[in-house]
Amino acid sequence: MPVPFETFLPYVIMTGMFAISGTGLAVIKTWQNEGKRPRYSIDQWDRQSTIQSRLDAQTSKKLLTDYIVMDRDRRLTGSLRGQTDKPEAPLGFELNNPWKLESRFT
């Protein structure tokens, strides 16, 4: 006994919506990462050499700063995912310090 094609329409619509939403999310994630594949995990080199913890003077809480290597790439190229192969830093980079000044004691 044949099945009418109308019975398959909900399944086609659901499958199509899954495909459209999955493709849309992949496109948005690629666009946010400037065309590069997303970083799912950062390797041990970035973890051990770049996480700095400091004690906040006002709240006495331990804060974790950003990954310094990735922040340095952002300061060099203007983009978080950008990297450069130039051996010399651009002009003005020596004044571009990621460390924030401490507040004065009053």
Coordinates of C-alpha atoms in Angstrom, one line a residue:
M1 CA 0.0 0.0 0.0
P2 CA 1.6 3.3 -1.1
V3 CA 2.1 6.1 1.4
P4 CA 1.0 9.6 0.3
F5 CA 3.8 12.1 -0.1
E6 CA 2.1 14.5 2.3
T7 CA 3.1 12.2 5.2
F8 CA 6.8 12.9 4.4
L9 CA 6.5 16.7 4.3
P10 CA 6.9 17.3 8.1
Y11 CA 10.1 15.1 8.1
V12 CA 11.5 17.0 5.0
I13 CA 10.7 20.3 6.7
M14 CA 12.4 19.2 10.0
T15 CA 15.5 17.9 8.2
G16 CA 15.7 21.0 6.1
M17 CA 15.5 23.2 9.2
F18 CA 18.3 21.2 10.9
A19 CA 20.4 21.6 7.8
I20 CA 19.7 25.3 7.4
S21 CA 20.3 26.1 11.1
G22 CA 23.5 24.0 11.3
T23 CA 24.9 25.6 8.2
G24 CA 24.0 29.1 9.5
L25 CA 25.7 28.5 12.8
A26 CA 28.8 27.2 11.0
V27 CA 28.9 30.3 8.7
I28 CA 28.5 32.7 11.7
K29 CA 31.2 30.9 13.7
T30 CA 33.6 31.1 10.7
W31 CA 32.7 34.7 10.1
Q32 CA 33.4 35.6 13.8
N33 CA 36.8 33.8 13.6
E34 CA 37.8 35.7 10.4
G35 CA 37.5 32.7 8.1
K36 CA 39.6 30.5 10.3
R37 CA 38.5 27.3 12.0
P38 CA 37.4 27.8 15.6
R39 CA 39.7 27.2 18.5
Y40 CA 38.2 24.4 20.6
S41 CA 41.1 24.2 23.0
I42 CA 44.3 26.0 23.5
D43 CA 47.5 24.0 23.8
Q44 CA 49.6 23.5 26.8
W45 CA 52.1 26.1 25.7
D46 CA 49.5 28.9 25.8
R47 CA 48.1 27.7 29.1
Q48 CA 51.4 27.4 31.1
S49 CA 53.1 30.5 29.7
T50 CA 50.2 33.0 29.3
I51 CA 47.7 32.8 32.2
Q52 CA 48.7 35.4 34.8
S53 CA 46.9 35.7 38.0
R54 CA 47.0 38.7 40.2
L55 CA 45.3 39.9 43.4
D56 CA 42.9 42.7 43.0
A57 CA 43.6 45.3 45.6
Q58 CA 40.0 46.6 46.0
T59 CA 38.2 43.2 46.2
S60 CA 41.0 40.9 47.3
K61 CA 40.0 38.4 44.7
K62 CA 42.3 36.5 42.5
L63 CA 41.8 37.5 38.8
L64 CA 42.9 35.7 35.7
T65 CA 44.0 38.0 32.9
D66 CA 43.6 37.1 29.2
Y67 CA 46.0 34.8 27.4
I68 CA 49.0 37.0 26.8
V69 CA 50.1 35.4 23.6
M70 CA 46.7 35.9 22.0
D71 CA 46.5 39.4 23.4
R72 CA 50.0 40.1 21.9
D73 CA 48.7 38.9 18.5
R74 CA 45.7 41.2 18.8
R75 CA 48.0 44.1 19.6
L76 CA 50.3 43.3 16.7
T77 CA 47.7 42.7 14.0
G78 CA 44.6 44.3 15.3
S79 CA 42.7 41.0 15.4
L80 CA 42.5 38.3 18.0
R81 CA 43.1 35.5 15.5
G82 CA 45.6 37.3 13.4
Q83 CA 49.3 36.4 13.4
T84 CA 52.3 38.0 11.7
D85 CA 55.6 36.6 10.5
K86 CA 57.4 39.9 10.5
P87 CA 60.6 39.8 12.5
E88 CA 60.3 43.4 13.6
A89 CA 57.4 44.8 15.6
P90 CA 55.5 47.8 14.1
L91 CA 56.3 51.3 15.2
G92 CA 54.6 52.2 18.5
F93 CA 54.5 48.6 19.7
E94 CA 57.1 49.3 22.4
L95 CA 54.6 51.7 24.0
N96 CA 51.7 49.3 23.6
N97 CA 52.0 47.6 27.0
P98 CA 49.3 45.1 28.1
W99 CA 49.9 45.7 31.8
K100 CA 47.5 48.1 33.4
L101 CA 48.6 50.7 35.9
E102 CA 47.9 50.1 39.5
S103 CA 45.7 52.5 41.3
R104 CA 47.4 55.0 43.6
F105 CA 47.3 54.6 47.4
T106 CA 45.5 57.6 48.9

